[in-house]
């Protein structure tokens, strides 16, 4: 550009590309500042001002005032709207001990003479550490802030218990360590004024139900020590934030501040239909924008994808060294180095998995590429919100994946631009979750009927049931845990929890990287090409038991793609019932998955070079499922080929699963489905809808109860959807393990109608 100052960057060329099918621009909006709350101590104001924040925004003060008046409250505003300062104001005021007393209204907590304390809970360790840094920067020196997690040593734990005024931790630590040892935490818990639950929207589904159990136990134990902390939630926008927040913390609802008054910069969101391939277009945009000087993040769904995008972008970029990749599984040192160079601006382009969504707060990002719709609108906006954090011009490009869901969204841009984000689903009363937490609560302090105050109406029934199973002992209306082991050790908040596999260079013994146990089969099976930081490694062996994979350097022009098989067997019938003419079964099943081989593909053309079988163990999971089959007579009458029957069953499975959350209080990601055109046991087309967790989580059982309404609604949706040939509103599922291949909406409707009519 001649004769002018270049401010920001020029990405008009992106919007001029033919691949852009729609775009929407949001104009900049000024923020609405407010004066500091009168109760916020002067030394705190000084400390915050010293960081460059001269005045808070109106919504921050609104939330802080609610918190200061001891109202349980949620702040539910977009990424980057300053939620941290909103909850830190009351926390700092209370824990520095200089706060003016709250003015009359509201329930006044029973304060003890103990030091005033606050607890912060984040879903990940990394985020808690990030918040320790943020809080330390904003707090006056009198506030003693510390992180508490699995890495804290004995001395750090003692410091947290005995001296800290603000402890930042995660739900696992509260569950496994703080609550079972609550006597040692008595002085900290007795002084607790606030419990901050950050990223509250992460606590949905089963994990959410567990965290809800932990929070109820925590509030109950605080009560034993005379404290009634105010619950403060910070979450992404959700239409039902008040009731969701209430369910999470154990109240009927919480107060909500959901209108952000912080300034927003101008932002353009564009929808992109790739012409070559998703990966090529993502890397082309990443290289082009980085060369233009725009700091750009590309969100790529898989780890391998992020590596490949960064390699391809480096090849096209003017300054390849300024582009890198990031994902979970990097070593802590590598991760910190990447974060630092992103923050300094030295790194211009980064291809990342959603591991970046948490844990680091980078403010200079100008452009975000979302490579493939992430499955939920809330996740999309979360990723988009990474751009333009400091008010600069921002660009967001959603690149469609080659699947019907993304294609459908690009045909209906209003579903991206104007649709409300999803409701948050949470069912803390699920007896499969609440029961074990009641047992843990009983070990923490004997349980009585009065504890329904914390755990809800089903408390007594469940406690009696646990006593019947000899888990608890009933002694005159008080239930005790009398077993020698720890009740908390029977509860896994996150379900999956095996230690990651170390990837080791054969020649040197050096650890190259880490990978989740669950993903190891697919990623580092023998013969796999493993990509790390843009370098390719060839895997020679994998030992899942020891948690090691051995690799050596590799420079051939191909990559690999794992192939797997999936199977389901019914083990035991629990109940059967008729739903109109259809026979429905509830039972225990065994799911088996196995990586059976891999394809070698040309790095450039992606052509399949060959297919190699591998010998890896099958992974089994026992859980609960509901299922129904096509009776032989009906199968015969329809006269369909196996492929047609399979397509009908598969489509029916998707629609049924998609609709189940409307009838059973579960998150659709907590359940799964399998359909087969010819199940080996029944010799008939069979549709299974199963719990997503080992041992079952109660959703399949609930589905069995509500099957009449549920299956009728499934039929209504199949017959009523106005699309031609199936769409995400009927049969297309973002969770499909078979990439939505072989679906037939019309035959699914025909088949289900016939089933319900009894053949
Ligand atoms: Zn449709
Ligand atoms: Zn499917």
Short mmCIF file of C-alpha atoms in Angstrom, two decimals, residues 483-724:
data_model
loop_
_atom_site.label_atom_id
_atom_site.label_comp_id
_atom_site.label_asym_id
_atom_site.label_seq_id
_atom_site.Cartn_x
_atom_site.Cartn_y
_atom_site.Cartn_z
CA UNK A 483 -16.26 -50.43 54.42
CA UNK A 484 -12.48 -50.23 54.70
CA UNK A 485 -11.91 -48.69 51.26
CA UNK A 486 -12.56 -45.10 50.14
CA UNK A 487 -15.96 -44.43 48.57
CA UNK A 488 -14.47 -41.81 46.25
CA UNK A 489 -12.20 -44.39 44.64
CA UNK A 490 -15.29 -46.05 43.16
CA UNK A 491 -16.17 -42.90 41.25
CA UNK A 492 -14.37 -41.80 38.13
CA UNK A 493 -15.51 -38.28 37.30
CA UNK A 494 -14.23 -38.44 33.75
CA UNK A 495 -14.76 -42.13 33.00
CA UNK A 496 -11.73 -42.49 30.78
CA UNK A 497 -8.53 -42.29 32.70
CA UNK A 498 -5.69 -44.50 31.61
CA UNK A 499 -2.24 -43.05 31.53
CA UNK A 500 -1.06 -41.81 28.15
CA UNK A 501 1.28 -43.81 25.92
CA UNK A 502 4.83 -42.49 25.61
CA UNK A 503 6.26 -42.29 22.12
CA UNK A 504 9.96 -43.05 22.29
CA UNK A 505 12.70 -42.68 19.66
CA UNK A 506 14.23 -46.13 19.25
CA UNK A 507 17.79 -44.97 18.59
CA UNK A 508 18.09 -42.52 21.50
CA UNK A 509 15.41 -43.47 24.04
CA UNK A 510 14.19 -39.87 23.91
CA UNK A 511 10.46 -39.25 24.52
CA UNK A 512 9.12 -37.67 21.34
CA UNK A 513 5.54 -37.17 22.51
CA UNK A 514 2.52 -38.54 24.35
CA UNK A 515 -0.78 -39.89 23.14
CA UNK A 516 -4.03 -40.80 24.94
CA UNK A 517 -4.32 -44.46 25.73
CA UNK A 518 -7.65 -44.62 23.90
CA UNK A 519 -6.20 -43.10 20.74
CA UNK A 520 -2.97 -45.12 20.71
CA UNK A 521 -4.31 -48.04 18.63
CA UNK A 522 -5.42 -45.75 15.84
CA UNK A 523 -2.40 -43.43 15.92
CA UNK A 524 0.72 -45.40 16.83
CA UNK A 525 -0.07 -48.96 15.74
CA UNK A 526 2.92 -50.83 14.26
CA UNK A 527 3.55 -49.53 10.75
CA UNK A 528 1.84 -46.18 11.38
CA UNK A 529 3.40 -42.93 10.27
CA UNK A 530 3.20 -40.69 13.33
CA UNK A 531 3.49 -36.95 12.84
CA UNK A 532 4.81 -34.71 15.58
CA UNK A 533 5.71 -31.04 15.20
CA UNK A 534 5.76 -31.53 11.45
CA UNK A 535 8.28 -34.35 11.68
CA UNK A 536 7.32 -37.82 10.54
CA UNK A 537 8.14 -40.93 12.55
CA UNK A 538 7.68 -44.56 11.67
CA UNK A 539 6.23 -46.73 14.45
CA UNK A 540 8.02 -50.06 14.88
CA UNK A 541 6.18 -51.39 17.93
CA UNK A 542 3.40 -50.58 20.39
CA UNK A 543 3.09 -51.98 23.90
CA UNK A 544 -0.24 -50.86 25.34
CA UNK A 545 0.33 -52.55 28.68
CA UNK A 546 3.60 -50.76 29.37
CA UNK A 547 2.37 -47.63 27.62
CA UNK A 548 5.24 -47.33 25.11
CA UNK A 549 5.48 -46.96 21.35
CA UNK A 550 8.88 -47.07 19.65
CA UNK A 551 9.51 -44.90 16.61
CA UNK A 552 12.31 -43.94 14.25
CA UNK A 553 12.78 -41.03 11.87
CA UNK A 554 11.05 -41.34 8.57
CA UNK A 555 11.12 -39.52 5.24
CA UNK A 556 8.95 -41.32 2.72
CA UNK A 557 6.13 -39.55 0.88
CA UNK A 558 3.15 -41.38 2.35
CA UNK A 559 0.97 -41.31 5.44
CA UNK A 560 -1.20 -43.97 7.05
CA UNK A 561 -4.84 -44.29 8.01
CA UNK A 562 -6.11 -46.87 10.50
CA UNK A 563 -9.07 -49.13 9.76
CA UNK A 564 -11.21 -50.62 12.49
CA UNK A 565 -14.11 -52.94 13.09
CA UNK A 566 -17.01 -52.56 15.47
CA UNK A 567 -19.34 -55.17 16.92
CA UNK A 568 -22.08 -55.51 19.52
CA UNK A 569 -23.36 -58.63 21.30
CA UNK A 570 -26.30 -58.88 23.63
CA UNK A 571 -25.33 -60.65 26.86
CA UNK A 572 -28.42 -60.58 28.97
CA UNK A 573 -32.01 -59.52 28.55
CA UNK A 574 -33.21 -57.38 31.45
CA UNK A 575 -36.72 -56.56 30.26
CA UNK A 576 -38.89 -56.75 27.17
CA UNK A 577 -41.93 -54.74 26.20
CA UNK A 578 -44.13 -53.98 23.22
CA UNK A 579 -44.24 -50.47 21.84
CA UNK A 580 -47.30 -50.57 19.59
CA UNK A 581 -46.39 -53.48 17.35
CA UNK A 582 -42.66 -53.31 17.96
CA UNK A 583 -40.84 -55.55 20.41
CA UNK A 584 -38.28 -53.62 22.44
CA UNK A 585 -35.56 -55.16 24.63
CA UNK A 586 -33.49 -53.65 27.43
CA UNK A 587 -30.35 -55.56 28.26
CA UNK A 588 -26.66 -55.74 28.84
CA UNK A 589 -24.40 -55.70 25.80
CA UNK A 590 -20.74 -56.04 24.94
CA UNK A 591 -19.28 -53.55 22.47
CA UNK A 592 -16.10 -54.60 20.73
CA UNK A 593 -13.86 -52.35 18.68
CA UNK A 594 -10.57 -53.24 17.10
CA UNK A 595 -8.01 -51.67 14.81
CA UNK A 596 -7.64 -54.28 12.09
CA UNK A 597 -5.27 -52.70 9.59
CA UNK A 598 -4.15 -49.54 7.93
CA UNK A 599 -4.05 -47.90 4.52
CA UNK A 600 -0.93 -46.27 3.15
CA UNK A 601 -1.81 -43.14 1.23
CA UNK A 602 0.24 -40.92 -1.06
CA UNK A 603 1.08 -37.66 0.69
CA UNK A 604 0.20 -35.57 -2.36
CA UNK A 605 -2.60 -37.38 -4.18
CA UNK A 606 -4.03 -39.16 -1.08
CA UNK A 607 -4.31 -42.25 -3.32
CA UNK A 608 -4.39 -45.59 -1.45
CA UNK A 609 -1.09 -47.40 -2.05
CA UNK A 610 -1.95 -50.59 -0.18
CA UNK A 611 -3.68 -52.06 2.84
CA UNK A 612 -1.83 -53.91 5.63
CA UNK A 613 -3.50 -55.94 8.37
CA UNK A 614 -2.30 -55.45 11.97
CA UNK A 615 -2.69 -57.68 14.99
CA UNK A 616 -4.01 -55.57 17.86
CA UNK A 617 -6.22 -56.55 20.79
CA UNK A 618 -9.93 -55.86 20.67
CA UNK A 619 -11.27 -53.34 23.19
CA UNK A 620 -14.40 -54.42 24.99
CA UNK A 621 -16.92 -52.44 26.95
CA UNK A 622 -19.94 -53.83 28.80
CA UNK A 623 -22.85 -51.48 29.05
CA UNK A 624 -26.64 -51.26 28.74
CA UNK A 625 -28.64 -50.90 25.56
CA UNK A 626 -32.15 -50.95 24.16
CA UNK A 627 -32.66 -52.71 20.87
CA UNK A 628 -35.28 -53.75 18.40
CA UNK A 629 -35.19 -56.05 15.38
CA UNK A 630 -37.03 -56.42 12.12
CA UNK A 631 -39.10 -59.63 12.35
CA UNK A 632 -38.32 -62.13 9.53
CA UNK A 633 -41.85 -61.96 8.17
CA UNK A 634 -41.65 -58.18 7.79
CA UNK A 635 -38.18 -58.42 6.24
CA UNK A 636 -39.56 -60.88 3.73
CA UNK A 637 -42.63 -58.80 2.96
CA UNK A 638 -40.49 -55.70 2.27
CA UNK A 639 -38.21 -57.72 0.00
CA UNK A 640 -35.24 -55.35 0.31
CA UNK A 641 -31.64 -56.23 -0.44
CA UNK A 642 -29.38 -56.32 2.67
CA UNK A 643 -27.83 -52.96 1.69
CA UNK A 644 -31.26 -51.32 1.49
CA UNK A 645 -32.32 -52.81 4.82
CA UNK A 646 -29.02 -51.63 6.32
CA UNK A 647 -29.55 -48.10 5.02
CA UNK A 648 -33.06 -47.99 6.50
CA UNK A 649 -31.91 -49.34 9.88
CA UNK A 650 -28.92 -46.99 9.98
CA UNK A 651 -31.04 -43.92 9.20
CA UNK A 652 -33.62 -44.94 11.82
CA UNK A 653 -30.85 -45.38 14.40
CA UNK A 654 -29.55 -41.85 13.77
CA UNK A 655 -32.92 -40.16 14.03
CA UNK A 656 -33.84 -42.11 17.15
CA UNK A 657 -30.57 -41.17 18.86
CA UNK A 658 -30.89 -37.54 17.77
CA UNK A 659 -34.35 -37.33 19.35
CA UNK A 660 -33.68 -39.24 22.56
CA UNK A 661 -32.53 -36.15 24.56
CA UNK A 662 -36.01 -34.73 24.06
CA UNK A 663 -37.43 -37.64 26.08
CA UNK A 664 -34.59 -38.89 28.28
CA UNK A 665 -32.61 -36.25 30.14
CA UNK A 666 -29.27 -37.06 28.57
CA UNK A 667 -26.80 -35.36 26.33
CA UNK A 668 -26.74 -36.92 22.90
CA UNK A 669 -23.00 -37.47 23.24
CA UNK A 670 -23.57 -39.74 26.23
CA UNK A 671 -25.20 -42.37 24.07
CA UNK A 672 -24.27 -44.28 20.97
CA UNK A 673 -25.91 -46.49 18.41
CA UNK A 674 -25.17 -49.44 16.21
CA UNK A 675 -27.35 -50.90 13.50
CA UNK A 676 -26.75 -53.94 11.39
CA UNK A 677 -28.64 -55.20 8.35
CA UNK A 678 -28.14 -58.77 9.58
CA UNK A 679 -27.22 -59.19 13.21
CA UNK A 680 -25.49 -62.57 13.67
CA UNK A 681 -27.54 -63.48 16.77
CA UNK A 682 -30.95 -62.59 15.49
CA UNK A 683 -30.29 -63.00 11.79
CA UNK A 684 -32.37 -59.86 11.36
CA UNK A 685 -31.77 -56.17 10.96
CA UNK A 686 -31.30 -54.82 14.49
CA UNK A 687 -30.94 -51.33 15.93
CA UNK A 688 -29.09 -50.79 19.23
CA UNK A 689 -29.04 -47.58 21.25
CA UNK A 690 -26.49 -47.92 24.03
CA UNK A 691 -25.02 -46.02 26.97
CA UNK A 692 -21.70 -44.40 26.19
CA UNK A 693 -20.01 -45.50 29.41
CA UNK A 694 -18.96 -48.84 30.86
CA UNK A 695 -21.54 -50.32 33.19
CA UNK A 696 -24.25 -48.15 31.70
CA UNK A 697 -25.33 -44.73 32.82
CA UNK A 698 -29.08 -45.11 32.94
CA UNK A 699 -29.90 -43.51 29.61
CA UNK A 700 -30.73 -46.71 27.77
CA UNK A 701 -32.93 -47.75 30.70
CA UNK A 702 -34.68 -44.40 30.53
CA UNK A 703 -35.10 -44.75 26.77
CA UNK A 704 -36.82 -48.09 27.39
CA UNK A 705 -39.36 -46.39 29.67
CA UNK A 706 -40.18 -43.54 27.29
CA UNK A 707 -40.01 -45.64 24.13
CA UNK A 708 -43.61 -45.08 23.07
CA UNK A 709 -43.26 -41.30 22.77
CA UNK A 710 -39.69 -41.53 21.62
CA UNK A 711 -40.24 -43.93 18.72
CA UNK A 712 -43.44 -42.19 17.63
CA UNK A 713 -41.52 -38.92 17.48
CA UNK A 714 -38.81 -40.67 15.50
CA UNK A 715 -41.38 -41.74 12.94
CA UNK A 716 -42.91 -38.25 12.83
CA UNK A 717 -39.47 -36.71 12.15
CA UNK A 718 -38.62 -39.26 9.47
CA UNK A 719 -41.93 -38.74 7.69
CA UNK A 720 -42.16 -35.01 8.29
CA UNK A 721 -38.73 -33.69 7.33
CA UNK A 722 -39.08 -31.77 4.10
CA UNK A 723 -35.61 -32.51 2.77
CA UNK A 724 -34.96 -34.76 -0.17
#
